[in-house]
Short mmCIF file of C-alpha atoms in Angstrom, two decimals:
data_model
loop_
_atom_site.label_atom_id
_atom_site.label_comp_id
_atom_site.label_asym_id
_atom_site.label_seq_id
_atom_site.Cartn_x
_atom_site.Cartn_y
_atom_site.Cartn_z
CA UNK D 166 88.72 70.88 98.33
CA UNK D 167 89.55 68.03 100.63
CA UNK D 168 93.10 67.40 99.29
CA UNK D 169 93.48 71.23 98.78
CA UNK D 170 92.59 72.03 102.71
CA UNK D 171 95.37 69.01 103.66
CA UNK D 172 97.70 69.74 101.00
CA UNK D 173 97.52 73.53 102.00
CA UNK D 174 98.70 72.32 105.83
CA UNK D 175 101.21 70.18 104.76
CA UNK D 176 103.08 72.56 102.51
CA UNK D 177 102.08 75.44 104.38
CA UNK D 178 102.69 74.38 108.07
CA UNK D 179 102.04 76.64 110.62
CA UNK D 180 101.29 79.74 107.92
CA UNK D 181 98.95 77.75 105.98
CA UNK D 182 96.59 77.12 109.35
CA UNK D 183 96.77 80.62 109.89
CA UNK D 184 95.61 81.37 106.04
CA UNK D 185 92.89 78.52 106.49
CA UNK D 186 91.54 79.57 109.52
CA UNK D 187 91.37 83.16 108.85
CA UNK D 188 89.48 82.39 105.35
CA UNK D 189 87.41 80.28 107.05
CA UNK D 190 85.73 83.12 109.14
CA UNK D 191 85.25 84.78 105.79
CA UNK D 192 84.41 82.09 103.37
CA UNK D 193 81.34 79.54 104.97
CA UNK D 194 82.39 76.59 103.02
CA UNK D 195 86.08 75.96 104.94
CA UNK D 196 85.80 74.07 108.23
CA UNK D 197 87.71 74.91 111.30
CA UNK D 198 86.83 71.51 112.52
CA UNK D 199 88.69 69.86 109.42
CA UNK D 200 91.35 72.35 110.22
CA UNK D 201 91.84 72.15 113.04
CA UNK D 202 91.41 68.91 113.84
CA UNK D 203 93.79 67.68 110.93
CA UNK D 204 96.80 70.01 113.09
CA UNK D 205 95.68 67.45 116.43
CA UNK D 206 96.04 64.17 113.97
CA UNK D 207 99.79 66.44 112.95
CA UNK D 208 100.47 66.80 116.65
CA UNK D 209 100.01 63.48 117.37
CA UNK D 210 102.20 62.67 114.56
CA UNK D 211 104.87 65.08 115.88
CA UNK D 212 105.01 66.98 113.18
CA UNK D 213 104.00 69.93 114.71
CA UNK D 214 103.18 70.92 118.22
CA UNK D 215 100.14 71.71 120.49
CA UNK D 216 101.11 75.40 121.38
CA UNK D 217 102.27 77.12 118.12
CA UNK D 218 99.40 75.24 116.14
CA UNK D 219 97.08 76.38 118.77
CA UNK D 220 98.27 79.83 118.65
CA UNK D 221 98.58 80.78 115.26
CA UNK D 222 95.08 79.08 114.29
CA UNK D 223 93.70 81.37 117.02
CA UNK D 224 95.38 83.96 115.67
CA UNK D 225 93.94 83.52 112.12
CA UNK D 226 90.42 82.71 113.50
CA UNK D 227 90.89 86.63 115.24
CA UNK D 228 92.21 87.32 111.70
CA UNK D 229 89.56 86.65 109.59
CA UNK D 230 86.16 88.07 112.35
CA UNK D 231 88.47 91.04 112.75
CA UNK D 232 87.47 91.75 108.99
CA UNK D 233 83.47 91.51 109.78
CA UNK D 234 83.73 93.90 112.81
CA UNK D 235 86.21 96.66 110.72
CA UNK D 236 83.07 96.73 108.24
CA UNK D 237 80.56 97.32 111.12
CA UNK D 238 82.65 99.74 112.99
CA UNK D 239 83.57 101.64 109.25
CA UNK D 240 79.64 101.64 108.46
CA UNK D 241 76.32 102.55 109.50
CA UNK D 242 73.51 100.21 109.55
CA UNK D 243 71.80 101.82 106.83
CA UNK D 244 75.19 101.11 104.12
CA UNK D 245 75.74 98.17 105.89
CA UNK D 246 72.10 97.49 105.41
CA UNK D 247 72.62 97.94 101.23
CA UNK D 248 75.78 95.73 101.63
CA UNK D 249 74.07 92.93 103.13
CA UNK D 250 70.69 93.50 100.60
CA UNK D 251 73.07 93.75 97.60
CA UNK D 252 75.68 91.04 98.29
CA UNK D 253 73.73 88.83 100.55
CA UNK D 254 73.46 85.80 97.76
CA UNK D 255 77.00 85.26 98.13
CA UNK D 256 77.74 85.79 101.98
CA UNK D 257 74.49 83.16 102.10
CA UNK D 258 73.22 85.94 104.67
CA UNK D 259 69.99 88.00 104.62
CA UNK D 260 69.60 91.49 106.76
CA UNK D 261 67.16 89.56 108.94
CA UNK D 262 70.06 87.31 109.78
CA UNK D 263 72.12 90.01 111.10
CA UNK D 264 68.97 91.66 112.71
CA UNK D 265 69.14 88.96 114.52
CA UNK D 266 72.42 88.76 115.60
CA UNK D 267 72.38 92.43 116.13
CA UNK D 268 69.66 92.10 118.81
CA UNK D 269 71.37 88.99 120.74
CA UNK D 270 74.59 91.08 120.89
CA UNK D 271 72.48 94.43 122.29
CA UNK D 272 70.53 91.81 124.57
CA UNK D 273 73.56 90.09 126.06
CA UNK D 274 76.31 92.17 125.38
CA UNK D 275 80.03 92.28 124.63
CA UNK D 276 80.45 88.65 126.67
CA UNK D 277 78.47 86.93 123.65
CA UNK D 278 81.50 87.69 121.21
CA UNK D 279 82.80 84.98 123.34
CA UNK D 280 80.11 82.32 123.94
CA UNK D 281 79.33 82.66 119.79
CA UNK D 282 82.76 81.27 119.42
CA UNK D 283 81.11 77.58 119.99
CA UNK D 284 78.41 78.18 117.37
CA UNK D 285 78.64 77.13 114.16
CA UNK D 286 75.91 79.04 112.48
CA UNK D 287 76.74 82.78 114.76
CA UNK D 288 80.09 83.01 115.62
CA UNK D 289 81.14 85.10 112.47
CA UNK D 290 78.16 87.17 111.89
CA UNK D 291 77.79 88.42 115.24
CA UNK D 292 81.36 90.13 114.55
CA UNK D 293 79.54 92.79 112.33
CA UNK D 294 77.19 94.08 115.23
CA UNK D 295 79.83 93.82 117.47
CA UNK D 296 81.63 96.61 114.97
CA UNK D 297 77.97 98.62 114.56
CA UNK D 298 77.91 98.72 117.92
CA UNK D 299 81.59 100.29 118.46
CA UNK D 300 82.28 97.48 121.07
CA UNK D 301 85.78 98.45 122.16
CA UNK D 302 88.30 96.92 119.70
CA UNK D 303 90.93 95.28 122.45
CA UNK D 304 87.45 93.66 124.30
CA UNK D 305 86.48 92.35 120.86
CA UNK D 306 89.91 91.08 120.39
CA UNK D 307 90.17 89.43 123.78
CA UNK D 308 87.06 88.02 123.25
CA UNK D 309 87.16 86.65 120.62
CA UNK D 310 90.83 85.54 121.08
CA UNK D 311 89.54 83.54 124.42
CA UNK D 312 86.68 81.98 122.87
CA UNK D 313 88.58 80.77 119.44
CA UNK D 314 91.38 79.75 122.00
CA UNK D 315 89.01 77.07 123.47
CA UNK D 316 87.57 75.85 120.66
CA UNK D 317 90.51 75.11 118.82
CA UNK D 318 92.58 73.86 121.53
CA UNK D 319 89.18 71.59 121.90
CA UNK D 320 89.61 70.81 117.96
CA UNK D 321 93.18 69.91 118.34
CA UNK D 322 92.72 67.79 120.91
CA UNK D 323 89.64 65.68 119.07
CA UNK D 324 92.39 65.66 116.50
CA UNK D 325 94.74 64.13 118.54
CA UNK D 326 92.79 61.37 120.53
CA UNK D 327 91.61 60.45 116.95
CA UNK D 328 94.52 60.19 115.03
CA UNK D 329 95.16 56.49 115.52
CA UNK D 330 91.94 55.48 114.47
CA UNK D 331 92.40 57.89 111.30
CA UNK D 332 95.50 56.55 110.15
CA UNK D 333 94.22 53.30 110.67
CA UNK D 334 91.35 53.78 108.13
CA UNK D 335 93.34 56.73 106.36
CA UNK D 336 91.03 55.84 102.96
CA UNK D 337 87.88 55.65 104.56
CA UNK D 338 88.70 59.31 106.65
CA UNK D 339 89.66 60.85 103.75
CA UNK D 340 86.36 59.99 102.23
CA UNK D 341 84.44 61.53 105.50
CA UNK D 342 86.14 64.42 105.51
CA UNK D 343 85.94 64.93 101.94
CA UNK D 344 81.92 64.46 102.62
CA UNK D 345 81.99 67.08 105.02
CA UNK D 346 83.54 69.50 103.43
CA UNK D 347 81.49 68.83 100.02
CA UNK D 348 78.40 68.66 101.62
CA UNK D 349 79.44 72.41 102.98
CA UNK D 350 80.13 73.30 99.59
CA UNK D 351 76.44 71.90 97.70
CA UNK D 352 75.39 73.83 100.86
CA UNK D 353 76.56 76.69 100.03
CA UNK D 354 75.95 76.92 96.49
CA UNK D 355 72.54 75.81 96.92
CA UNK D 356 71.64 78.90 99.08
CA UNK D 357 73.66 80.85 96.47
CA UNK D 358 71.30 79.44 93.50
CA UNK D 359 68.28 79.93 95.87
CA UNK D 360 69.11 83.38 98.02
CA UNK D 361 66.68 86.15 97.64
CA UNK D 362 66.15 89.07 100.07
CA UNK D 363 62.07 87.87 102.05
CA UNK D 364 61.15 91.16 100.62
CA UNK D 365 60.79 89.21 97.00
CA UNK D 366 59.68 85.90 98.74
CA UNK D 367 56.15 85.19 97.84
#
């Protein structure tokens, strides 16, 4: 997945971030900090710039949450409740996981959309309660526009600052990144192999 993430960037430039970093927000195992920070080590390159990369990743981050809150806004907690119960092996995510996000988002309201954006674990799932709650599409959008917008442009610039040392041990990065991204993946198909709802927990 390593050379398929880079190779995906290299061939797909500016559209391929955006594709990456909208699937990301759908699909746990995909990075934004490989991403991301793989556009800084481009930018540093010069082969492609600060703005547009920090733009249109932000733009496919908003992409892909905009998804989660269109199925809380479109449902009620009770189908989204069955959704979750029925499909929650391969989203990794129980309904007490939600429940959870549900009640930080009613307990600090719509400004969380924006602080979630730094946290690894919340910032996609709390984009369904934002929907169940009928937070204001534009806010969400803002929101979550600002939030992504600092956390990539912090990615990107990681990316940057570190590009020298990565091309200077290109094999040896390749093999940490690759490590990241397959412990993600044994990560995620562990808690697919192990999910079940508490309800059947002994």
């Amino acid at each position: 997945m390593n050379a398929i993430i880079l190779n995906a960037i290299q061939t797909g430039g500016y559209v391929g971030i955006f594709l990456l970093m909208a699937l990301e927000n759908v699909f746990p195992p995909i990075p934004s900090e490989i991403i991301m920070g793989y556009g800084g080590v481009l930018v540093a390159q010069g082969k492609m710039n600060f703005l547009p990369l920090l733009l249109i990743g932000t733009f496919g981050t908003v992409a892909g949450n905009y998804l989660w809150f269109w199925l809380g806004s479109r449902w009620g907690e009770e189908q989204l409740h069955g959704f979750v119960n029925r499909h929650g092996r391969w989203l990794t995510m129980e309904w007490e996981d939600f429940a959870r996000a549900q009640h930080y988002f009613r307990k600090n309201g719509d400004w969380v959309v924006f602080f979630l954006r730094f946290s690894p674990f919340l910032r996609t799932i709390i984009s369904l309660p934002a929907g169940l709650a009928k937070m204001k599409l534009w806010r969400f959008l803002l929101f979550t526009f600002l939030g992504s917008l600092v956390w990539n442009g912090f990615l990107i610039w990681g990316g940057s600052k570190l590009s020298g040392t990565i091309e200077r041990y290109e094999s040896v990065a390749g093999y940490v990144v690759g490590g990241i991204i397959g412990l993600g993946v044994a990560w995620y198909l562990y808690r697919v192999a192990t999910w079940k709802p508490r309800s059947e927990r002994s």
